[in-house]
Amino acid sequence: MVNKTTVAFRVDASLQIGSGHVMRCLTLAEALRDGGAKCHFICREHPGHLLDLICSKGFNIHRLSTVDSAVSSGRPALQRVEPAHAHWLGVAQSKDAEVCRKILEDVKPDWLVVDHYALDTQWETALQAFALRLLVIDDLADRKHICDLLLDQNLGHTELDYAALVPNGCRLMVGPQYALLRPEFARLRKQSLERRASPSLQHILVTMGGIDQANATGLTLQALKMCPLPVSCRISVVMGLNAPNLAEVADAATNMPWPTEVLVNVTDMGERMASSDIVIGAAGGTSWERCCLGVPTIMVVLADNQKSGAEALLSSGCVELIEKVRDIPVQLPAAIRALANESTLSALSENARRICDGLGVQQVLKQMSDMNG
């Protein structure tokens, strides 16, 4: 990336949206900053936002108020087909664009990066004159964009899925090889893969995302009590500070038959994954972290928009899959029994490692730099 480039990110986190969109944008922003770019974040103050985290990373933040949010239970007056996740925005796209326009007029970004399921061509058209280039980060292929560059880091989608959704000339980066992973995962890949040479079930890591509104973590701990784990096993649980069920999970951990720790807002997730024998975790962005490290995974689908990616990982032999949170009590013990077989653990690890090498950020930066001319 050329020095002195200015990049603006429009992304939100909330109890409903989760934290993954902000986390992957932070990964890209930190890589951009390392190359000399100046980054700004534009985020709405939804309950469960991550504005304090973004500020702690040293980035410029522009806060959008929720005081005038009035679209969560209905559609804007403009008669058009809204994105399926329009309610995540909290206001009409036109209102959001109006406020963002004033920010962008001042920031004057070279790149505007948009990572939001509630935004489409309406928002992008209103703001395209206020940035030289537009990068859209998407996972759904369910709405049109007018971007210069589009990133979909998921398994299962191809460039054909976006053929009718982006303009001619838009560059597409589709697949886990472009996944926005922090540098630690590529650095730890060799160490983690070497650990898989002697598979076992001594250390289980449970991570259901920063919010886990459905309390999949609590259900997982209850189900693990019914599992035939070794006496020497230990369990680590990672949660976000905004997780609504954090206190309940912490209490449940004290009653587990095996040593169980609950960790909040960890900064060394890569090391914790690399040192685990299996992960019981949510579908979504952390899937590619686990693949990079070759960690055998029991994956739980927490939202409908995670299904296609989870099924693609299942078809690739990378995971044991639990498709609904409510099925955890019945299906998790069976999945644990399947992973007691060393050959099954080895196969899951081998298939996962082929999916992603952890170098996606560098590929995205190269595309952005090439387009800067």
mmCIF file of N, CA and C in Angstrom, residues 182-265:
data_model
loop_
_atom_site.group_PDB
_atom_site.id
_atom_site.type_symbol
_atom_site.label_atom_id
_atom_site.label_comp_id
_atom_site.label_asym_id
_atom_site.label_seq_id
_atom_site.Cartn_x
_atom_site.Cartn_y
_atom_site.Cartn_z
ATOM 1 N N ARG A 182 -5.143 -12.326 11.232
ATOM 2 C CA ARG A 182 -4.024 -11.612 11.833
ATOM 3 C C ARG A 182 -2.717 -12.368 11.579
ATOM 4 N N PRO A 183 -1.592 -11.669 11.556
ATOM 5 C CA PRO A 183 -0.298 -12.299 11.222
ATOM 6 C C PRO A 183 0.062 -13.476 12.113
ATOM 7 N N GLU A 184 -0.438 -13.493 13.340
ATOM 8 C CA GLU A 184 -0.069 -14.556 14.278
ATOM 9 C C GLU A 184 -0.445 -15.942 13.756
ATOM 10 N N PHE A 185 -1.505 -16.020 12.942
ATOM 11 C CA PHE A 185 -1.953 -17.338 12.495
ATOM 12 C C PHE A 185 -0.989 -17.948 11.485
ATOM 13 N N ALA A 186 -0.498 -17.161 10.553
ATOM 14 C CA ALA A 186 0.513 -17.679 9.629
ATOM 15 C C ALA A 186 1.792 -18.020 10.383
ATOM 16 N N ARG A 187 2.135 -17.209 11.381
ATOM 17 C CA ARG A 187 3.353 -17.439 12.162
ATOM 18 C C ARG A 187 3.263 -18.734 12.972
ATOM 19 N N LEU A 188 2.066 -19.054 13.469
ATOM 20 C CA LEU A 188 1.886 -20.225 14.328
ATOM 21 C C LEU A 188 1.524 -21.499 13.557
ATOM 22 N N ARG A 189 1.345 -21.371 12.265
ATOM 23 C CA ARG A 189 0.846 -22.494 11.459
ATOM 24 C C ARG A 189 1.758 -23.721 11.583
ATOM 25 N N LYS A 190 3.046 -23.564 11.390
ATOM 26 C CA LYS A 190 3.970 -24.702 11.434
ATOM 27 C C LYS A 190 3.932 -25.380 12.804
ATOM 28 N N GLN A 191 3.996 -24.574 13.864
ATOM 29 C CA GLN A 191 3.964 -25.112 15.228
ATOM 30 C C GLN A 191 2.679 -25.887 15.493
ATOM 31 N N SER A 192 1.563 -25.338 15.062
ATOM 32 C CA SER A 192 0.273 -25.983 15.303
ATOM 33 C C SER A 192 0.152 -27.287 14.525
ATOM 34 N N LEU A 193 0.603 -27.281 13.278
ATOM 35 C CA LEU A 193 0.502 -28.491 12.464
ATOM 36 C C LEU A 193 1.393 -29.598 13.019
ATOM 37 N N GLU A 194 2.532 -29.229 13.549
ATOM 38 C CA GLU A 194 3.420 -30.238 14.147
ATOM 39 C C GLU A 194 2.763 -30.892 15.351
ATOM 40 N N ARG A 195 1.972 -30.127 16.102
ATOM 41 C CA ARG A 195 1.265 -30.680 17.260
ATOM 42 C C ARG A 195 0.311 -31.785 16.837
ATOM 43 N N ARG A 196 -0.257 -31.679 15.638
ATOM 44 C CA ARG A 196 -1.251 -32.658 15.171
ATOM 45 C C ARG A 196 -0.633 -34.016 14.836
ATOM 46 N N ALA A 197 0.682 -34.104 14.861
ATOM 47 C CA ALA A 197 1.331 -35.389 14.555
ATOM 48 C C ALA A 197 0.984 -36.447 15.596
ATOM 49 N N SER A 198 0.654 -36.018 16.803
ATOM 50 C CA SER A 198 0.265 -36.952 17.870
ATOM 51 C C SER A 198 -1.084 -36.506 18.435
ATOM 52 N N PRO A 199 -2.180 -36.769 17.703
ATOM 53 C CA PRO A 199 -3.493 -36.257 18.104
ATOM 54 C C PRO A 199 -3.983 -36.871 19.413
ATOM 55 N N SER A 200 -4.684 -36.040 20.205
ATOM 56 C CA SER A 200 -5.253 -36.499 21.468
ATOM 57 C C SER A 200 -6.403 -35.582 21.838
ATOM 58 N N LEU A 201 -7.013 -35.850 22.996
ATOM 59 C CA LEU A 201 -8.107 -35.008 23.488
ATOM 60 C C LEU A 201 -7.784 -34.520 24.897
ATOM 61 N N GLN A 202 -6.650 -33.848 25.025
ATOM 62 C CA GLN A 202 -6.215 -33.371 26.331
ATOM 63 C C GLN A 202 -6.629 -31.918 26.601
ATOM 64 N N HIS A 203 -6.824 -31.141 25.553
ATOM 65 C CA HIS A 203 -7.148 -29.722 25.728
ATOM 66 C C HIS A 203 -8.238 -29.318 24.732
ATOM 67 N N ILE A 204 -9.396 -28.908 25.235
ATOM 68 C CA ILE A 204 -10.523 -28.487 24.403
ATOM 69 C C ILE A 204 -10.723 -26.984 24.552
ATOM 70 N N LEU A 205 -10.826 -26.302 23.432
ATOM 71 C CA LEU A 205 -11.084 -24.865 23.423
ATOM 72 C C LEU A 205 -12.507 -24.625 22.932
ATOM 73 N N VAL A 206 -13.291 -23.875 23.691
ATOM 74 C CA VAL A 206 -14.670 -23.541 23.332
ATOM 75 C C VAL A 206 -14.724 -22.050 23.016
ATOM 76 N N THR A 207 -15.119 -21.692 21.801
ATOM 77 C CA THR A 207 -15.175 -20.287 21.414
ATOM 78 C C THR A 207 -16.340 -20.075 20.451
ATOM 79 N N MET A 208 -17.370 -19.393 20.927
ATOM 80 C CA MET A 208 -18.596 -19.178 20.157
ATOM 81 C C MET A 208 -18.776 -17.724 19.732
ATOM 82 N N GLY A 209 -17.667 -17.009 19.573
ATOM 83 C CA GLY A 209 -17.754 -15.618 19.157
ATOM 84 C C GLY A 209 -17.830 -14.682 20.349
ATOM 85 N N GLY A 210 -17.715 -13.385 20.052
ATOM 86 C CA GLY A 210 -17.645 -12.409 21.121
ATOM 87 C C GLY A 210 -18.951 -12.178 21.850
ATOM 88 N N ILE A 211 -20.085 -12.481 21.212
ATOM 89 C CA ILE A 211 -21.391 -12.178 21.801
ATOM 90 C C ILE A 211 -22.111 -13.438 22.275
ATOM 91 N N ASP A 212 -22.274 -14.415 21.397
ATOM 92 C CA ASP A 212 -22.967 -15.673 21.708
ATOM 93 C C ASP A 212 -24.312 -15.421 22.374
ATOM 94 N N GLN A 213 -25.164 -14.713 21.648
ATOM 95 C CA GLN A 213 -26.494 -14.357 22.155
ATOM 96 C C GLN A 213 -27.305 -15.593 22.532
ATOM 97 N N ALA A 214 -27.122 -16.686 21.799
ATOM 98 C CA ALA A 214 -27.909 -17.902 22.021
ATOM 99 C C ALA A 214 -27.381 -18.763 23.162
ATOM 100 N N ASN A 215 -26.282 -18.362 23.770
ATOM 101 C CA ASN A 215 -25.644 -19.107 24.860
ATOM 102 C C ASN A 215 -25.263 -20.532 24.440
ATOM 103 N N ALA A 216 -24.698 -20.639 23.239
ATOM 104 C CA ALA A 216 -24.179 -21.939 22.793
ATOM 105 C C ALA A 216 -23.056 -22.407 23.713
ATOM 106 N N THR A 217 -22.325 -21.465 24.310
ATOM 107 C CA THR A 217 -21.237 -21.825 25.216
ATOM 108 C C THR A 217 -21.765 -22.555 26.443
ATOM 109 N N GLY A 218 -22.825 -22.028 27.037
ATOM 110 C CA GLY A 218 -23.407 -22.671 28.212
ATOM 111 C C GLY A 218 -23.926 -24.054 27.898
ATOM 112 N N LEU A 219 -24.607 -24.205 26.753
ATOM 113 C CA LEU A 219 -25.105 -25.517 26.349
ATOM 114 C C LEU A 219 -23.958 -26.489 26.100
ATOM 115 N N THR A 220 -22.865 -25.981 25.564
ATOM 116 C CA THR A 220 -21.702 -26.830 25.294
ATOM 117 C C THR A 220 -21.101 -27.368 26.589
ATOM 118 N N LEU A 221 -20.963 -26.523 27.592
ATOM 119 C CA LEU A 221 -20.408 -26.998 28.862
ATOM 120 C C LEU A 221 -21.310 -28.052 29.499
ATOM 121 N N GLN A 222 -22.613 -27.841 29.442
ATOM 122 C CA GLN A 222 -23.535 -28.838 29.991
ATOM 123 C C GLN A 222 -23.420 -30.163 29.247
ATOM 124 N N ALA A 223 -23.297 -30.088 27.904
ATOM 125 C CA ALA A 223 -23.193 -31.314 27.103
ATOM 126 C C ALA A 223 -21.866 -32.025 27.334
ATOM 127 N N LEU A 224 -20.802 -31.262 27.554
ATOM 128 C CA LEU A 224 -19.497 -31.879 27.780
ATOM 129 C C LEU A 224 -19.493 -32.738 29.038
ATOM 130 N N LYS A 225 -20.348 -32.428 30.005
ATOM 131 C CA LYS A 225 -20.440 -33.247 31.217
ATOM 132 C C LYS A 225 -20.848 -34.672 30.894
ATOM 133 N N MET A 226 -21.535 -34.851 29.773
ATOM 134 C CA MET A 226 -22.023 -36.173 29.367
ATOM 135 C C MET A 226 -21.038 -36.891 28.445
ATOM 136 N N CYS A 227 -19.870 -36.292 28.217
ATOM 137 C CA CYS A 227 -18.920 -36.837 27.244
ATOM 138 C C CYS A 227 -17.814 -37.653 27.923
ATOM 139 N N PRO A 228 -17.342 -38.688 27.256
ATOM 140 C CA PRO A 228 -16.286 -39.547 27.811
ATOM 141 C C PRO A 228 -14.901 -38.947 27.602
ATOM 142 N N LEU A 229 -14.612 -37.852 28.278
ATOM 143 C CA LEU A 229 -13.318 -37.204 28.129
ATOM 144 C C LEU A 229 -12.302 -37.804 29.104
ATOM 145 N N PRO A 230 -11.016 -37.762 28.755
ATOM 146 C CA PRO A 230 -9.989 -38.276 29.672
ATOM 147 C C PRO A 230 -9.981 -37.500 30.993
ATOM 148 N N VAL A 231 -9.596 -38.167 32.040
ATOM 149 C CA VAL A 231 -9.511 -37.520 33.346
ATOM 150 C C VAL A 231 -8.542 -36.349 33.309
ATOM 151 N N SER A 232 -7.508 -36.456 32.478
ATOM 152 C CA SER A 232 -6.469 -35.425 32.392
ATOM 153 C C SER A 232 -6.858 -34.256 31.476
ATOM 154 N N CYS A 233 -8.048 -34.292 30.923
ATOM 155 C CA CYS A 233 -8.471 -33.241 29.989
ATOM 156 C C CYS A 233 -8.661 -31.911 30.730
ATOM 157 N N ARG A 234 -8.441 -30.810 30.010
ATOM 158 C CA ARG A 234 -8.772 -29.483 30.535
ATOM 159 C C ARG A 234 -9.515 -28.700 29.452
ATOM 160 N N ILE A 235 -10.303 -27.740 29.870
ATOM 161 C CA ILE A 235 -11.175 -26.998 28.968
ATOM 162 C C ILE A 235 -10.919 -25.501 29.119
ATOM 163 N N SER A 236 -10.776 -24.813 28.005
ATOM 164 C CA SER A 236 -10.651 -23.357 28.003
ATOM 165 C C SER A 236 -11.836 -22.770 27.255
ATOM 166 N N VAL A 237 -12.452 -21.759 27.820
ATOM 167 C CA VAL A 237 -13.596 -21.078 27.203
ATOM 168 C C VAL A 237 -13.207 -19.623 26.956
ATOM 169 N N VAL A 238 -13.408 -19.157 25.726
ATOM 170 C CA VAL A 238 -13.105 -17.767 25.388
ATOM 171 C C VAL A 238 -14.402 -17.048 25.038
ATOM 172 N N MET A 239 -14.624 -15.892 25.672
ATOM 173 C CA MET A 239 -15.831 -15.101 25.430
ATOM 174 C C MET A 239 -15.469 -13.624 25.329
ATOM 175 N N GLY A 240 -16.407 -12.827 24.825
ATOM 176 C CA GLY A 240 -16.220 -11.394 24.775
ATOM 177 C C GLY A 240 -16.789 -10.730 26.018
ATOM 178 N N LEU A 241 -16.284 -9.552 26.316
ATOM 179 C CA LEU A 241 -16.736 -8.830 27.498
ATOM 180 C C LEU A 241 -18.215 -8.471 27.412
ATOM 181 N N ASN A 242 -18.740 -8.311 26.181
ATOM 182 C CA ASN A 242 -20.147 -7.935 25.991
ATOM 183 C C ASN A 242 -21.089 -9.138 25.916
ATOM 184 N N ALA A 243 -20.564 -10.344 26.070
ATOM 185 C CA ALA A 243 -21.409 -11.539 25.986
ATOM 186 C C ALA A 243 -22.461 -11.515 27.098
ATOM 187 N N PRO A 244 -23.742 -11.569 26.757
ATOM 188 C CA PRO A 244 -24.781 -11.432 27.783
ATOM 189 C C PRO A 244 -24.836 -12.586 28.784
ATOM 190 N N ASN A 245 -24.282 -13.752 28.417
ATOM 191 C CA ASN A 245 -24.346 -14.917 29.301
ATOM 192 C C ASN A 245 -23.014 -15.209 29.990
ATOM 193 N N LEU A 246 -22.132 -14.224 30.024
ATOM 194 C CA LEU A 246 -20.790 -14.434 30.575
ATOM 195 C C LEU A 246 -20.825 -14.908 32.020
ATOM 196 N N ALA A 247 -21.616 -14.267 32.861
ATOM 197 C CA ALA A 247 -21.666 -14.637 34.283
ATOM 198 C C ALA A 247 -22.188 -16.065 34.461
ATOM 199 N N GLU A 248 -23.202 -16.417 33.683
ATOM 200 C CA GLU A 248 -23.768 -17.766 33.770
ATOM 201 C C GLU A 248 -22.737 -18.822 33.370
ATOM 202 N N VAL A 249 -21.988 -18.540 32.308
ATOM 203 C CA VAL A 249 -20.962 -19.484 31.856
ATOM 204 C C VAL A 249 -19.846 -19.608 32.895
ATOM 205 N N ALA A 250 -19.432 -18.488 33.460
ATOM 206 C CA ALA A 250 -18.377 -18.520 34.484
ATOM 207 C C ALA A 250 -18.798 -19.370 35.681
ATOM 208 N N ASP A 251 -20.065 -19.277 36.053
ATOM 209 C CA ASP A 251 -20.576 -20.087 37.162
ATOM 210 C C ASP A 251 -20.595 -21.559 36.796
ATOM 211 N N ALA A 252 -21.028 -21.871 35.556
ATOM 212 C CA ALA A 252 -21.075 -23.268 35.110
ATOM 213 C C ALA A 252 -19.684 -23.889 35.077
ATOM 214 N N ALA A 253 -18.678 -23.086 34.746
ATOM 215 C CA ALA A 253 -17.314 -23.603 34.649
ATOM 216 C C ALA A 253 -16.807 -24.134 35.978
ATOM 217 N N THR A 254 -17.288 -23.567 37.069
ATOM 218 C CA THR A 254 -16.827 -24.006 38.395
ATOM 219 C C THR A 254 -17.365 -25.378 38.776
ATOM 220 N N ASN A 255 -18.373 -25.844 38.035
ATOM 221 C CA ASN A 255 -18.992 -27.134 38.346
ATOM 222 C C ASN A 255 -18.663 -28.220 37.325
ATOM 223 N N MET A 256 -17.657 -27.985 36.505
ATOM 224 C CA MET A 256 -17.282 -28.982 35.503
ATOM 225 C C MET A 256 -16.414 -30.074 36.115
ATOM 226 N N PRO A 257 -16.491 -31.317 35.599
ATOM 227 C CA PRO A 257 -15.659 -32.410 36.122
ATOM 228 C C PRO A 257 -14.176 -32.250 35.802
ATOM 229 N N TRP A 258 -13.836 -31.374 34.842
ATOM 230 C CA TRP A 258 -12.447 -31.152 34.449
ATOM 231 C C TRP A 258 -12.090 -29.680 34.694
ATOM 232 N N PRO A 259 -10.825 -29.368 34.904
ATOM 233 C CA PRO A 259 -10.426 -27.965 35.082
ATOM 234 C C PRO A 259 -10.914 -27.124 33.892
ATOM 235 N N THR A 260 -11.669 -26.080 34.172
ATOM 236 C CA THR A 260 -12.284 -25.263 33.114
ATOM 237 C C THR A 260 -12.066 -23.790 33.434
ATOM 238 N N GLU A 261 -11.387 -23.099 32.519
ATOM 239 C CA GLU A 261 -11.137 -21.669 32.696
ATOM 240 C C GLU A 261 -11.978 -20.877 31.705
ATOM 241 N N VAL A 262 -12.453 -19.700 32.130
ATOM 242 C CA VAL A 262 -13.200 -18.797 31.264
ATOM 243 C C VAL A 262 -12.364 -17.538 31.074
ATOM 244 N N LEU A 263 -12.019 -17.255 29.845
ATOM 245 C CA LEU A 263 -11.147 -16.138 29.506
ATOM 246 C C LEU A 263 -11.933 -15.097 28.720
ATOM 247 N N VAL A 264 -11.690 -13.826 28.993
ATOM 248 C CA VAL A 264 -12.465 -12.743 28.374
ATOM 249 C C VAL A 264 -11.541 -11.822 27.578
ATOM 250 N N ASN A 265 -11.987 -11.536 26.337
ATOM 251 C CA ASN A 265 -11.268 -10.589 25.473
ATOM 252 C C ASN A 265 -9.780 -10.922 25.373
#
